[in-house]
Amino acid sequence: VTLESWLWFGGKLVVVLGIVWTLGPLLTLYERKVSAWIQGRVGPNRVGPKGFLQPVADVIKLVFKEMVIPGEADKILFLVAPIITAVPPMLAWAVIPFGSTIGTHGLQLANLNIGVLFLMSVLSVAVYGVTLGGWSSNNKYSLLGSLRASAQLISYELTLGLTILSVVMITTDKTNPEASIGLQQIVMHQVEHGWNLFGGGQLWAVPSGIVAFFLMWTCALAENNRLPFDMAECEAELVGGYHTEYSSMGFSLFMISEYIAMVTMSALIVTLFLGGWSFPGLNGFLLTGTWLAGAASVGIFVGKIVFCLFCYLWIRWTLPRFRYDQIMQLGWKGLLPLAMINLAVLAVGGVFLEG
Amino acid sequence: MAQNDPAAMEAARAQLSGGLKARSAFTRFLTAMYVPSVLKGMAKTFDWMWRKPSTLQYPEERHIPRKGYRGEHRLKMDEQGRPKCVACYMCATACPAECITIVAQEAPWPDRDKVPAKFEIDLLKCIYCGMCEEACPCDAIELTQTFTQVSTTRAEKIHGIDRLLRPE
């Protein structure tokens, strides 16, 4: 391990954290702006030019507030829960390829050959933060909120896993028992054969690709506790849900990790279905390995993420929320069988139709 | 189609259920998954994003009420600066909220008998119906377009003649 490779690693880390920690707070402003536009309002426009410093003002306000820990709360778990929620979405970025290559260096922190499995295991840790946050608060509303949220997260994680698996079905070479399921390989497959949204170049897989994309999208909304699946919060019934008792930085950590999880989930959707950092017609240039090509690929990747985030907000401010039993029905009776059928179609098709 | 024509209603109902049966399994599946209605809603919100916001940047921009808006009251003055009011009690009689209190005194001028010694309107009781304005025979009272009324006590909301008698 040379100094140069350490420098490269450090540089990539800076870029990744730059993307995550810039998009996360900016997303809070973006959300308020998009909701305002949809509702015929202007949105925050007083702090800084066009309201651009609003996230800074929000953070300063929250930092200077008092952090109240309820007397009956389990102090250690109460303090650890927000951290457990905030870390996994950032950890997932270790295996997400955020660009093509510069020289011989792939723009990815760790090119794990089990990248998809790593992602699934990391993303499922986030449910612990929600559960522990609700449990340690020692408050009935928090507990109910966290129970509902964890039931919802577990239900939709199954469908999410099956959907990610169907992408693996499309992209991996089934004749090679040692084929990699790293995310860079999935992106490279899309560079060569077309986006997985459209079946990864296989004509018979086009409907499956589209179905898988919509399943992934729905599960992403549910996994991030976004409307129309915001069972965790629901101010009307549960005061604030699992973070009722949190204040100051504890609350803001929950909040910001929700937004970072959205960024991560968008990056995942982009990587798995929308061709990652590639762009139709530009791929020859993006793969030349120059600095310009590398920067352009990162730009394209971020652009696609921002588009996905817009869709998140757009959906949120359009749809009314589901009732709890409707969420469970949709998850277990609608999406899960559909994901299974989709996976079966891809498995059978992969054996008999792939050519 | 007439609502009370049973034959026509029956025909329409048959047509509707036939249409429902004629829909393909695929369409029915999409409807069950909320796909058409979700897309419809998303198109609607997307359309709204490009419309002009109806926001008023409040401290800089102020709302201007339409002409004829019934806001805070005002007593008019004639060309010599005297109140037009002749204390006839017509407005107090017409007022459905009974918020106008008038005490008359003898007029110091030869062209009228009385002038108000006291003219009070309780703005907390007033319903801004404009009946006083219509009842007034001398065109002495009017409801202006002032709609922002701020006070910190209840007593301030009872406007006396000193406050009511003002140029526009």
Short mmCIF file of C-alpha atoms in Angstrom, two decimals:
data_model
loop_
_atom_site.label_atom_id
_atom_site.label_comp_id
_atom_site.label_asym_id
_atom_site.label_seq_id
_atom_site.Cartn_x
_atom_site.Cartn_y
_atom_site.Cartn_z
CA VAL A 1 0.00 0.00 0.00
CA THR A 2 1.68 3.15 -1.22
CA LEU A 3 1.22 6.75 -0.23
CA GLU A 4 -0.31 7.44 -3.62
CA SER A 5 -3.07 4.88 -3.12
CA TRP A 6 -3.82 6.40 0.29
CA LEU A 7 -4.06 9.83 -1.30
CA TRP A 8 -6.43 8.48 -3.94
CA PHE A 9 -8.53 6.85 -1.26
CA GLY A 10 -8.64 10.09 0.74
CA GLY A 11 -9.60 12.06 -2.34
CA LYS A 12 -12.44 9.68 -3.18
CA LEU A 13 -13.63 9.81 0.43
CA VAL A 14 -13.77 13.60 0.24
CA VAL A 15 -15.82 13.44 -2.95
CA VAL A 16 -18.27 10.90 -1.52
CA LEU A 17 -18.77 12.71 1.77
CA GLY A 18 -18.96 15.94 -0.21
CA ILE A 19 -21.84 14.55 -2.23
CA VAL A 20 -23.66 13.12 0.80
CA TRP A 21 -23.14 15.98 3.23
CA THR A 22 -23.95 18.63 0.66
CA LEU A 23 -27.00 16.98 -0.84
CA GLY A 24 -28.41 16.05 2.59
CA PRO A 25 -28.81 19.56 4.02
CA LEU A 26 -29.57 21.09 0.64
CA LEU A 27 -32.36 18.55 0.34
CA THR A 28 -34.11 20.12 3.35
CA LEU A 29 -34.20 23.40 1.45
CA TYR A 30 -35.11 21.62 -1.80
CA GLU A 31 -38.02 19.90 -0.08
CA ARG A 32 -39.41 23.14 1.26
CA LYS A 33 -38.97 24.84 -2.11
CA VAL A 34 -40.60 22.03 -4.12
CA SER A 35 -43.50 21.78 -1.68
CA ALA A 36 -43.95 25.54 -1.97
CA TRP A 37 -43.94 25.45 -5.77
CA ILE A 38 -46.48 22.65 -5.84
CA GLN A 39 -48.74 24.52 -3.43
CA GLY A 40 -48.47 27.82 -5.30
CA ARG A 41 -46.21 29.45 -2.71
CA VAL A 42 -42.68 30.90 -2.79
CA GLY A 43 -40.95 28.99 0.01
CA PRO A 44 -38.06 30.18 2.18
CA ASN A 45 -36.49 33.23 0.51
CA ARG A 46 -35.28 35.45 3.35
CA VAL A 47 -32.06 33.84 4.60
CA GLY A 48 -29.31 34.52 2.09
CA PRO A 49 -29.84 34.90 -1.66
CA LYS A 50 -33.08 33.14 -2.67
CA GLY A 51 -33.17 31.49 0.78
CA PHE A 52 -30.04 29.50 0.07
CA LEU A 53 -28.70 29.78 3.62
CA GLN A 54 -31.90 28.42 5.19
CA PRO A 55 -30.31 25.02 6.04
CA VAL A 56 -27.49 26.86 7.85
CA ALA A 57 -30.00 28.84 9.87
CA ASP A 58 -31.92 25.66 10.71
CA VAL A 59 -28.79 23.89 11.92
CA ILE A 60 -27.63 26.84 14.00
CA LYS A 61 -31.05 27.04 15.64
CA LEU A 62 -31.06 23.33 16.49
CA VAL A 63 -27.50 23.31 17.80
CA PHE A 64 -28.21 26.10 20.25
CA LYS A 65 -31.31 24.44 21.66
CA GLU A 66 -31.20 22.42 24.84
CA MET A 67 -31.01 18.65 24.47
CA VAL A 68 -33.65 17.29 26.83
CA ILE A 69 -33.29 13.70 27.99
CA PRO A 70 -36.47 12.41 29.68
CA GLY A 71 -35.91 11.30 33.28
CA GLU A 72 -37.36 7.83 32.72
CA ALA A 73 -35.47 7.28 29.46
CA ASP A 74 -32.74 4.72 28.94
CA LYS A 75 -29.95 7.26 28.60
CA ILE A 76 -27.37 5.24 26.68
CA LEU A 77 -29.81 3.85 24.11
CA PHE A 78 -31.48 7.24 23.89
CA LEU A 79 -28.20 8.85 22.85
CA VAL A 80 -27.03 5.98 20.64
CA ALA A 81 -30.26 5.59 18.64
CA PRO A 82 -29.83 8.69 16.42
CA ILE A 83 -26.25 7.66 15.67
CA ILE A 84 -27.36 4.16 14.66
CA THR A 85 -29.88 5.75 12.31
CA ALA A 86 -27.38 8.16 10.80
CA VAL A 87 -24.44 5.83 10.12
CA PRO A 88 -25.83 3.08 7.80
CA PRO A 89 -26.95 5.37 4.97
CA MET A 90 -23.44 6.84 4.86
CA LEU A 91 -21.83 3.40 5.14
CA ALA A 92 -23.69 2.26 2.04
CA TRP A 93 -21.67 4.75 0.01
CA ALA A 94 -18.59 2.56 0.47
CA VAL A 95 -19.69 0.33 -2.40
CA ILE A 96 -21.64 2.73 -4.61
CA PRO A 97 -19.66 3.69 -7.73
CA PHE A 98 -19.97 7.45 -8.09
CA GLY A 99 -18.03 7.81 -11.34
CA SER A 100 -16.18 5.99 -14.10
CA THR A 101 -12.39 5.82 -13.85
CA ILE A 102 -9.50 8.25 -13.66
CA GLY A 103 -6.36 6.53 -14.95
CA THR A 104 -6.51 3.10 -13.37
CA HIS A 105 -8.49 4.21 -10.33
CA GLY A 106 -12.16 3.29 -10.34
CA LEU A 107 -14.26 6.01 -8.71
CA GLN A 108 -15.61 3.81 -5.95
CA LEU A 109 -14.37 3.48 -2.38
CA ALA A 110 -14.38 -0.34 -2.25
CA ASN A 111 -15.07 -2.51 -5.27
CA LEU A 112 -16.51 -5.40 -3.25
CA ASN A 113 -17.54 -8.38 -5.34
CA ILE A 114 -20.46 -8.88 -2.94
CA GLY A 115 -21.45 -5.20 -3.15
CA VAL A 116 -25.18 -5.93 -3.39
CA LEU A 117 -25.17 -8.17 -0.31
CA PHE A 118 -23.21 -5.54 1.62
CA LEU A 119 -25.78 -2.93 0.69
CA MET A 120 -28.73 -5.07 1.76
CA SER A 121 -27.18 -5.85 5.11
CA VAL A 122 -26.19 -2.25 5.80
CA LEU A 123 -29.55 -0.81 4.83
CA SER A 124 -31.39 -3.17 7.15
CA VAL A 125 -29.47 -1.82 10.18
CA ALA A 126 -31.32 1.50 9.99
CA VAL A 127 -34.46 -0.06 11.48
CA TYR A 128 -32.59 -0.49 14.79
CA GLY A 129 -32.19 3.24 15.21
CA VAL A 130 -35.91 3.83 14.82
CA THR A 131 -36.84 0.97 17.14
CA LEU A 132 -34.33 1.89 19.84
CA GLY A 133 -35.22 5.57 19.62
CA GLY A 134 -38.87 4.78 20.29
CA TRP A 135 -38.15 2.18 22.96
CA SER A 136 -35.61 4.16 24.97
CA SER A 137 -37.80 7.28 25.10
CA ASN A 138 -40.17 5.48 27.50
CA ASN A 139 -43.14 7.19 25.93
CA LYS A 140 -46.18 5.37 24.62
CA TYR A 141 -46.44 7.48 21.48
CA SER A 142 -42.78 6.97 20.67
CA LEU A 143 -43.10 3.25 21.23
CA LEU A 144 -46.20 2.94 19.03
CA GLY A 145 -44.52 4.99 16.32
CA SER A 146 -41.38 2.92 16.37
CA LEU A 147 -43.34 -0.35 16.39
CA ARG A 148 -45.31 0.70 13.36
CA ALA A 149 -42.21 1.98 11.64
CA SER A 150 -40.21 -1.18 12.26
CA ALA A 151 -43.08 -3.41 11.10
CA GLN A 152 -43.31 -1.34 7.94
CA LEU A 153 -39.55 -1.32 7.34
CA ILE A 154 -39.26 -5.08 7.77
CA SER A 155 -42.23 -5.74 5.47
CA TYR A 156 -40.91 -3.63 2.67
CA GLU A 157 -37.33 -4.78 3.07
CA LEU A 158 -38.36 -8.22 1.76
CA THR A 159 -39.69 -6.73 -1.46
CA LEU A 160 -36.68 -4.45 -1.69
CA GLY A 161 -34.34 -7.43 -1.38
CA LEU A 162 -36.19 -9.40 -4.04
CA THR A 163 -36.12 -6.39 -6.35
CA ILE A 164 -32.39 -5.88 -5.92
CA LEU A 165 -32.00 -9.60 -6.57
CA SER A 166 -33.90 -9.28 -9.84
CA VAL A 167 -31.35 -6.68 -10.96
CA VAL A 168 -28.63 -9.18 -10.15
CA MET A 169 -30.56 -11.73 -12.24
CA ILE A 170 -30.53 -9.38 -15.20
CA THR A 171 -26.89 -8.34 -15.02
CA THR A 172 -24.84 -11.33 -13.89
CA ASP A 173 -23.47 -13.96 -16.21
CA LYS A 174 -25.33 -17.12 -15.14
CA THR A 175 -22.80 -19.45 -16.77
CA ASN A 176 -19.97 -18.17 -14.57
CA PRO A 177 -20.25 -19.42 -10.94
CA GLU A 178 -17.72 -16.82 -9.80
CA ALA A 179 -19.46 -13.84 -11.38
CA SER A 180 -19.21 -10.65 -9.34
CA ILE A 181 -22.27 -8.87 -7.99
CA GLY A 182 -20.34 -5.70 -7.27
CA LEU A 183 -22.14 -2.49 -8.12
CA GLN A 184 -19.45 -1.29 -10.56
CA GLN A 185 -20.04 -4.50 -12.55
CA ILE A 186 -23.77 -3.81 -12.59
CA VAL A 187 -23.09 -0.31 -13.93
CA MET A 188 -20.63 -1.63 -16.53
CA HIS A 189 -23.26 -4.14 -17.70
CA GLN A 190 -25.65 -1.22 -18.19
CA VAL A 191 -22.97 0.71 -20.08
CA GLU A 192 -22.59 -2.20 -22.48
CA HIS A 193 -26.20 -3.40 -22.78
CA GLY A 194 -28.48 -0.51 -21.77
CA TRP A 195 -30.24 0.46 -18.55
CA ASN A 196 -31.74 -2.20 -16.30
CA LEU A 197 -34.93 -0.17 -16.26
CA PHE A 198 -35.36 -1.45 -19.83
CA GLY A 199 -34.29 -5.00 -19.09
CA GLY A 200 -30.55 -4.56 -19.46
CA GLY A 201 -30.54 -5.12 -23.22
CA GLN A 202 -32.75 -8.23 -23.17
CA LEU A 203 -36.00 -7.62 -25.02
CA TRP A 204 -37.94 -10.24 -23.05
CA ALA A 205 -36.85 -8.64 -19.77
CA VAL A 206 -38.19 -5.14 -20.54
CA PRO A 207 -41.52 -5.59 -18.67
CA SER A 208 -39.72 -7.19 -15.73
CA GLY A 209 -37.25 -4.32 -15.61
CA ILE A 210 -40.00 -1.73 -15.50
CA VAL A 211 -41.96 -3.67 -12.87
CA ALA A 212 -38.82 -4.08 -10.76
CA PHE A 213 -38.10 -0.36 -11.06
CA PHE A 214 -41.53 0.61 -9.76
CA LEU A 215 -41.32 -1.97 -6.97
CA MET A 216 -37.93 -0.56 -5.97
CA TRP A 217 -39.30 2.96 -6.04
CA THR A 218 -42.25 2.07 -3.82
CA CYS A 219 -40.04 0.21 -1.37
CA ALA A 220 -37.57 3.09 -1.34
CA LEU A 221 -40.37 5.44 -0.27
CA ALA A 222 -41.41 3.02 2.46
CA GLU A 223 -37.84 2.35 3.63
CA ASN A 224 -37.17 6.06 4.03
CA ASN A 225 -40.44 6.63 5.90
CA ARG A 226 -41.50 9.08 3.24
CA LEU A 227 -45.07 9.94 2.43
CA PRO A 228 -47.30 8.17 1.47
CA PHE A 229 -45.69 5.67 3.86
CA ASP A 230 -44.80 7.90 6.82
CA MET A 231 -46.09 5.57 9.51
CA ALA A 232 -43.19 6.45 11.79
CA GLU A 233 -44.21 10.06 12.28
CA CYS A 234 -47.90 10.80 11.70
CA GLU A 235 -48.28 13.91 13.85
CA ALA A 236 -52.04 13.53 13.94
CA GLU A 237 -52.07 10.25 15.86
CA LEU A 238 -48.70 9.86 17.54
CA VAL A 239 -47.55 13.42 18.31
CA GLY A 240 -44.22 12.94 16.50
CA GLY A 241 -43.75 9.18 16.34
CA TYR A 242 -40.45 7.63 17.36
CA HIS A 243 -38.67 10.97 17.79
CA THR A 244 -41.31 12.64 19.97
CA GLU A 245 -38.94 12.96 22.94
CA TYR A 246 -35.94 14.10 20.95
CA SER A 247 -34.83 17.70 20.83
CA SER A 248 -31.87 19.71 19.60
CA MET A 249 -29.12 17.66 17.91
CA GLY A 250 -30.76 14.31 18.64
CA PHE A 251 -33.76 15.36 16.62
CA SER A 252 -31.71 16.99 13.91
CA LEU A 253 -29.61 13.83 13.59
CA PHE A 254 -32.78 11.80 12.99
CA MET A 255 -33.94 14.41 10.51
CA ILE A 256 -30.69 14.72 8.60
CA SER A 257 -30.21 10.96 8.50
CA GLU A 258 -33.64 10.62 6.93
CA TYR A 259 -32.52 13.00 4.20
CA ILE A 260 -29.16 11.29 3.79
CA ALA A 261 -30.99 7.97 3.53
CA MET A 262 -33.03 9.50 0.72
CA VAL A 263 -29.84 10.52 -1.07
CA THR A 264 -28.41 7.03 -0.57
CA MET A 265 -31.58 5.35 -1.80
CA SER A 266 -31.64 7.59 -4.86
CA ALA A 267 -28.01 6.71 -5.55
CA LEU A 268 -28.96 3.05 -5.27
CA ILE A 269 -31.89 3.41 -7.68
CA VAL A 270 -29.65 5.29 -10.11
CA THR A 271 -26.94 2.64 -9.87
CA LEU A 272 -29.24 -0.34 -10.18
CA PHE A 273 -31.74 0.88 -12.76
CA LEU A 274 -30.75 4.17 -14.37
CA GLY A 275 -27.23 3.30 -15.53
CA GLY A 276 -25.25 4.84 -12.65
CA TRP A 277 -22.74 7.40 -13.89
CA SER A 278 -23.22 6.46 -17.56
CA PHE A 279 -25.16 8.43 -20.12
CA PRO A 280 -26.36 7.19 -23.51
CA GLY A 281 -24.10 8.51 -26.25
CA LEU A 282 -21.37 9.76 -23.91
CA ASN A 283 -20.08 6.44 -22.61
CA GLY A 284 -17.12 6.29 -25.00
CA PHE A 285 -15.90 9.61 -23.65
CA LEU A 286 -16.69 8.80 -20.00
CA LEU A 287 -14.56 5.66 -20.16
CA THR A 288 -11.43 7.37 -21.54
CA GLY A 289 -10.03 7.66 -18.01
CA THR A 290 -9.07 11.33 -18.16
CA TRP A 291 -9.75 13.74 -15.29
CA LEU A 292 -12.37 15.52 -17.36
CA ALA A 293 -14.19 12.26 -18.12
CA GLY A 294 -14.08 11.28 -14.44
CA ALA A 295 -15.47 14.63 -13.32
CA ALA A 296 -18.18 14.50 -15.99
CA SER A 297 -19.25 11.05 -14.87
CA VAL A 298 -19.54 12.23 -11.26
CA GLY A 299 -21.58 15.20 -12.48
CA ILE A 300 -23.94 12.91 -14.41
CA PHE A 301 -24.31 10.65 -11.38
CA VAL A 302 -25.19 13.59 -9.10
CA GLY A 303 -27.57 14.95 -11.73
CA LYS A 304 -29.45 11.67 -11.85
CA ILE A 305 -29.61 11.59 -8.03
CA VAL A 306 -31.05 15.09 -7.96
CA PHE A 307 -33.70 14.03 -10.46
CA CYS A 308 -34.63 11.05 -8.27
CA LEU A 309 -34.80 13.29 -5.22
CA PHE A 310 -37.15 15.58 -7.10
CA CYS A 311 -39.39 12.57 -7.80
CA TYR A 312 -39.33 11.73 -4.09
CA LEU A 313 -40.57 15.20 -3.19
CA TRP A 314 -43.00 15.30 -6.07
CA ILE A 315 -44.62 12.06 -4.89
CA ARG A 316 -44.66 13.25 -1.30
CA TRP A 317 -46.55 16.43 -2.06
CA THR A 318 -49.01 14.69 -4.38
CA LEU A 319 -50.21 11.58 -2.59
CA PRO A 320 -52.20 11.36 0.63
CA ARG A 321 -50.86 8.94 3.20
CA PHE A 322 -51.96 5.34 3.58
CA ARG A 323 -53.65 3.91 6.61
CA TYR A 324 -51.54 1.42 8.56
CA ASP A 325 -53.51 -1.70 7.49
CA GLN A 326 -53.46 -0.50 3.88
CA ILE A 327 -49.68 -0.28 4.02
CA MET A 328 -49.43 -3.83 5.32
CA GLN A 329 -51.91 -5.10 2.71
CA LEU A 330 -50.08 -3.41 -0.11
CA GLY A 331 -46.74 -4.70 1.12
CA TRP A 332 -47.61 -8.32 1.83
CA LYS A 333 -50.49 -8.98 -0.60
CA GLY A 334 -49.53 -6.71 -3.47
CA LEU A 335 -45.86 -5.94 -3.78
CA LEU A 336 -44.29 -9.09 -2.31
CA PRO A 337 -46.11 -11.58 -4.61
CA LEU A 338 -45.46 -9.27 -7.54
CA ALA A 339 -41.75 -9.17 -6.73
CA MET A 340 -41.68 -12.95 -6.43
CA ILE A 341 -43.44 -13.46 -9.76
CA ASN A 342 -41.12 -10.93 -11.35
CA LEU A 343 -38.10 -12.77 -9.97
CA ALA A 344 -39.47 -16.10 -11.21
CA VAL A 345 -40.03 -14.65 -14.68
CA LEU A 346 -36.46 -13.36 -14.72
CA ALA A 347 -35.10 -16.70 -13.52
CA VAL A 348 -37.00 -18.75 -16.11
CA GLY A 349 -36.30 -16.22 -18.83
CA GLY A 350 -32.63 -16.13 -17.91
CA VAL A 351 -32.36 -19.86 -18.49
CA PHE A 352 -34.50 -20.27 -21.60
CA LEU A 353 -34.57 -16.92 -23.35
CA GLU A 354 -31.23 -15.24 -22.72
CA GLY A 355 -29.13 -15.29 -25.83
CA MET B 1 -80.40 12.73 -19.90
CA ALA B 2 -83.21 13.33 -17.51
CA GLN B 3 -82.47 12.29 -13.96
CA ASN B 4 -86.00 11.03 -13.36
CA ASP B 5 -86.31 8.88 -16.50
CA PRO B 6 -85.97 5.26 -15.28
CA ALA B 7 -85.51 3.77 -18.75
CA ALA B 8 -82.69 6.17 -19.64
CA MET B 9 -81.01 5.60 -16.26
CA GLU B 10 -81.17 1.84 -16.78
CA ALA B 11 -79.67 2.16 -20.25
CA ALA B 12 -76.85 4.33 -18.93
CA ARG B 13 -76.17 1.89 -16.12
CA ALA B 14 -76.02 -1.03 -18.55
CA GLN B 15 -73.61 0.91 -20.76
CA LEU B 16 -71.41 1.73 -17.78
CA SER B 17 -71.18 -1.85 -16.48
CA GLY B 18 -70.56 -3.09 -20.01
CA GLY B 19 -67.67 -0.64 -20.21
CA LEU B 20 -66.29 -1.93 -16.93
CA LYS B 21 -66.43 -5.52 -18.14
CA ALA B 22 -64.83 -4.55 -21.41
CA ARG B 23 -61.72 -3.25 -19.63
CA SER B 24 -58.83 -5.63 -19.92
CA ALA B 25 -57.41 -7.52 -16.98
CA PHE B 26 -54.27 -5.41 -17.34
CA THR B 27 -56.18 -2.15 -16.99
CA ARG B 28 -58.07 -3.49 -13.99
CA PHE B 29 -54.78 -4.55 -12.42
CA LEU B 30 -53.30 -1.08 -12.96
CA THR B 31 -56.39 0.51 -11.41
CA ALA B 32 -56.12 -1.80 -8.41
CA MET B 33 -52.48 -0.71 -7.99
CA TYR B 34 -53.60 2.97 -8.07
CA VAL B 35 -51.44 3.61 -11.14
CA PRO B 36 -53.80 5.81 -13.23
CA SER B 37 -54.98 7.91 -10.31
CA VAL B 38 -51.43 8.42 -9.03
CA LEU B 39 -50.23 9.53 -12.46
CA LYS B 40 -53.20 11.87 -12.74
CA GLY B 41 -52.39 13.46 -9.39
CA MET B 42 -48.72 13.81 -10.25
CA ALA B 43 -49.59 15.53 -13.53
CA LYS B 44 -51.76 17.95 -11.58
CA THR B 45 -49.05 18.87 -9.07
CA PHE B 46 -46.48 19.17 -11.87
CA ASP B 47 -48.78 21.62 -13.60
CA TRP B 48 -49.07 23.65 -10.39
CA MET B 49 -45.30 23.96 -10.07
CA TRP B 50 -45.12 26.30 -13.04
CA ARG B 51 -47.90 28.62 -11.99
CA LYS B 52 -47.28 32.03 -10.53
CA PRO B 53 -47.26 31.82 -6.71
CA SER B 54 -50.07 33.67 -5.01
CA THR B 55 -47.78 34.78 -2.17
CA LEU B 56 -47.60 38.42 -1.10
CA GLN B 57 -44.19 39.38 0.34
CA TYR B 58 -45.97 40.82 3.35
CA PRO B 59 -43.98 43.61 5.01
CA GLU B 60 -42.93 44.98 1.62
CA GLU B 61 -46.10 44.25 -0.31
CA ARG B 62 -49.52 44.93 1.17
CA HIS B 63 -52.90 43.61 0.16
CA ILE B 64 -55.12 46.27 -1.38
CA PRO B 65 -58.80 45.46 -0.82
CA ARG B 66 -61.24 45.77 -3.71
CA LYS B 67 -63.32 48.91 -4.09
CA GLY B 68 -66.31 48.86 -1.76
CA TYR B 69 -64.52 46.74 0.84
CA ARG B 70 -66.07 47.27 4.25
CA GLY B 71 -63.24 47.96 6.71
CA GLU B 72 -62.70 50.36 9.61
CA HIS B 73 -65.23 53.20 9.92
CA ARG B 74 -64.65 56.88 9.28
CA LEU B 75 -66.76 60.00 9.86
CA LYS B 76 -66.60 62.46 6.98
CA MET B 77 -66.08 66.22 7.23
CA ASP B 78 -67.48 68.97 5.04
CA GLU B 79 -65.41 71.66 3.23
CA GLN B 80 -65.10 73.78 6.39
CA GLY B 81 -63.74 70.89 8.44
CA ARG B 82 -66.95 70.35 10.40
CA PRO B 83 -68.35 66.86 10.93
CA LYS B 84 -71.08 66.05 8.43
CA CYS B 85 -72.91 64.07 11.12
CA VAL B 86 -76.07 65.67 12.50
CA ALA B 87 -76.60 63.12 15.32
CA CYS B 88 -79.87 61.81 13.87
CA TYR B 89 -79.40 58.28 15.33
CA MET B 90 -80.32 56.69 12.00
CA CYS B 91 -77.12 54.62 11.93
CA ALA B 92 -77.44 53.53 15.55
CA THR B 93 -81.03 52.44 14.80
CA ALA B 94 -80.08 50.58 11.65
CA CYS B 95 -77.12 48.84 13.25
CA PRO B 96 -77.96 45.13 13.77
CA ALA B 97 -75.05 44.67 16.19
CA GLU B 98 -75.94 47.75 18.25
CA CYS B 99 -72.35 48.87 18.37
CA ILE B 100 -72.91 52.59 17.78
CA THR B 101 -73.42 54.89 20.75
CA ILE B 102 -74.37 58.52 20.03
CA VAL B 103 -74.93 61.39 22.42
CA ALA B 104 -76.22 64.58 20.74
CA GLN B 105 -75.73 68.20 21.68
CA GLU B 106 -77.01 71.47 20.25
CA ALA B 107 -75.20 72.61 17.16
CA PRO B 108 -73.12 75.82 17.32
CA TRP B 109 -73.87 76.43 13.61
CA PRO B 110 -77.15 77.78 12.19
CA ASP B 111 -77.48 75.24 9.33
CA ARG B 112 -78.29 72.23 11.60
CA ASP B 113 -79.95 71.45 14.91
CA LYS B 114 -77.60 68.89 16.45
CA VAL B 115 -74.04 67.64 16.34
CA PRO B 116 -72.70 64.55 18.11
CA ALA B 117 -71.11 65.19 21.51
CA LYS B 118 -70.11 61.56 21.66
CA PHE B 119 -69.94 59.09 18.76
CA GLU B 120 -68.54 55.68 19.66
CA ILE B 121 -68.28 52.52 17.61
CA ASP B 122 -67.35 49.28 19.37
CA LEU B 123 -65.33 47.52 16.68
CA LEU B 124 -65.43 44.27 18.63
CA LYS B 125 -69.21 44.20 18.32
CA CYS B 126 -69.35 45.55 14.75
CA ILE B 127 -70.02 42.99 12.01
CA TYR B 128 -68.96 45.32 9.16
CA CYS B 129 -72.28 44.99 7.34
CA GLY B 130 -72.36 48.57 6.11
CA MET B 131 -75.94 49.24 7.24
CA CYS B 132 -74.88 52.48 8.99
CA GLU B 133 -73.39 53.73 5.74
CA GLU B 134 -76.64 53.02 3.90
CA ALA B 135 -78.87 54.47 6.60
CA CYS B 136 -77.03 57.79 6.90
CA PRO B 137 -79.05 60.64 5.33
CA CYS B 138 -76.06 63.02 5.25
CA ASP B 139 -73.46 60.63 3.78
CA ALA B 140 -71.45 61.24 6.96
CA ILE B 141 -70.23 57.75 7.83
CA GLU B 142 -68.33 55.37 5.62
CA LEU B 143 -66.46 52.08 5.87
CA THR B 144 -62.92 52.51 4.58
CA GLN B 145 -60.57 49.97 3.03
CA THR B 146 -58.43 49.81 6.20
CA PHE B 147 -58.47 46.19 7.28
CA THR B 148 -55.44 45.89 9.56
CA GLN B 149 -56.61 46.85 13.01
CA VAL B 150 -54.16 46.30 15.80
CA SER B 151 -54.71 46.95 19.47
CA THR B 152 -53.41 45.58 22.71
CA THR B 153 -56.46 46.24 24.91
CA ARG B 154 -60.22 45.93 24.48
CA ALA B 155 -60.68 49.60 25.34
CA GLU B 156 -58.66 50.63 22.31
CA LYS B 157 -61.19 48.91 20.07
CA ILE B 158 -63.91 51.38 21.03
CA HIS B 159 -63.31 54.24 18.63
CA GLY B 160 -64.46 57.68 19.73
CA ILE B 161 -65.15 60.74 17.59
CA ASP B 162 -61.53 61.90 17.74
CA ARG B 163 -60.46 58.73 16.00
CA LEU B 164 -63.41 58.37 13.65
CA LEU B 165 -63.32 61.94 12.35
CA ARG B 166 -60.40 61.91 9.94
CA PRO B 167 -59.64 62.75 6.35
CA GLU B 168 -59.48 59.85 3.96
#
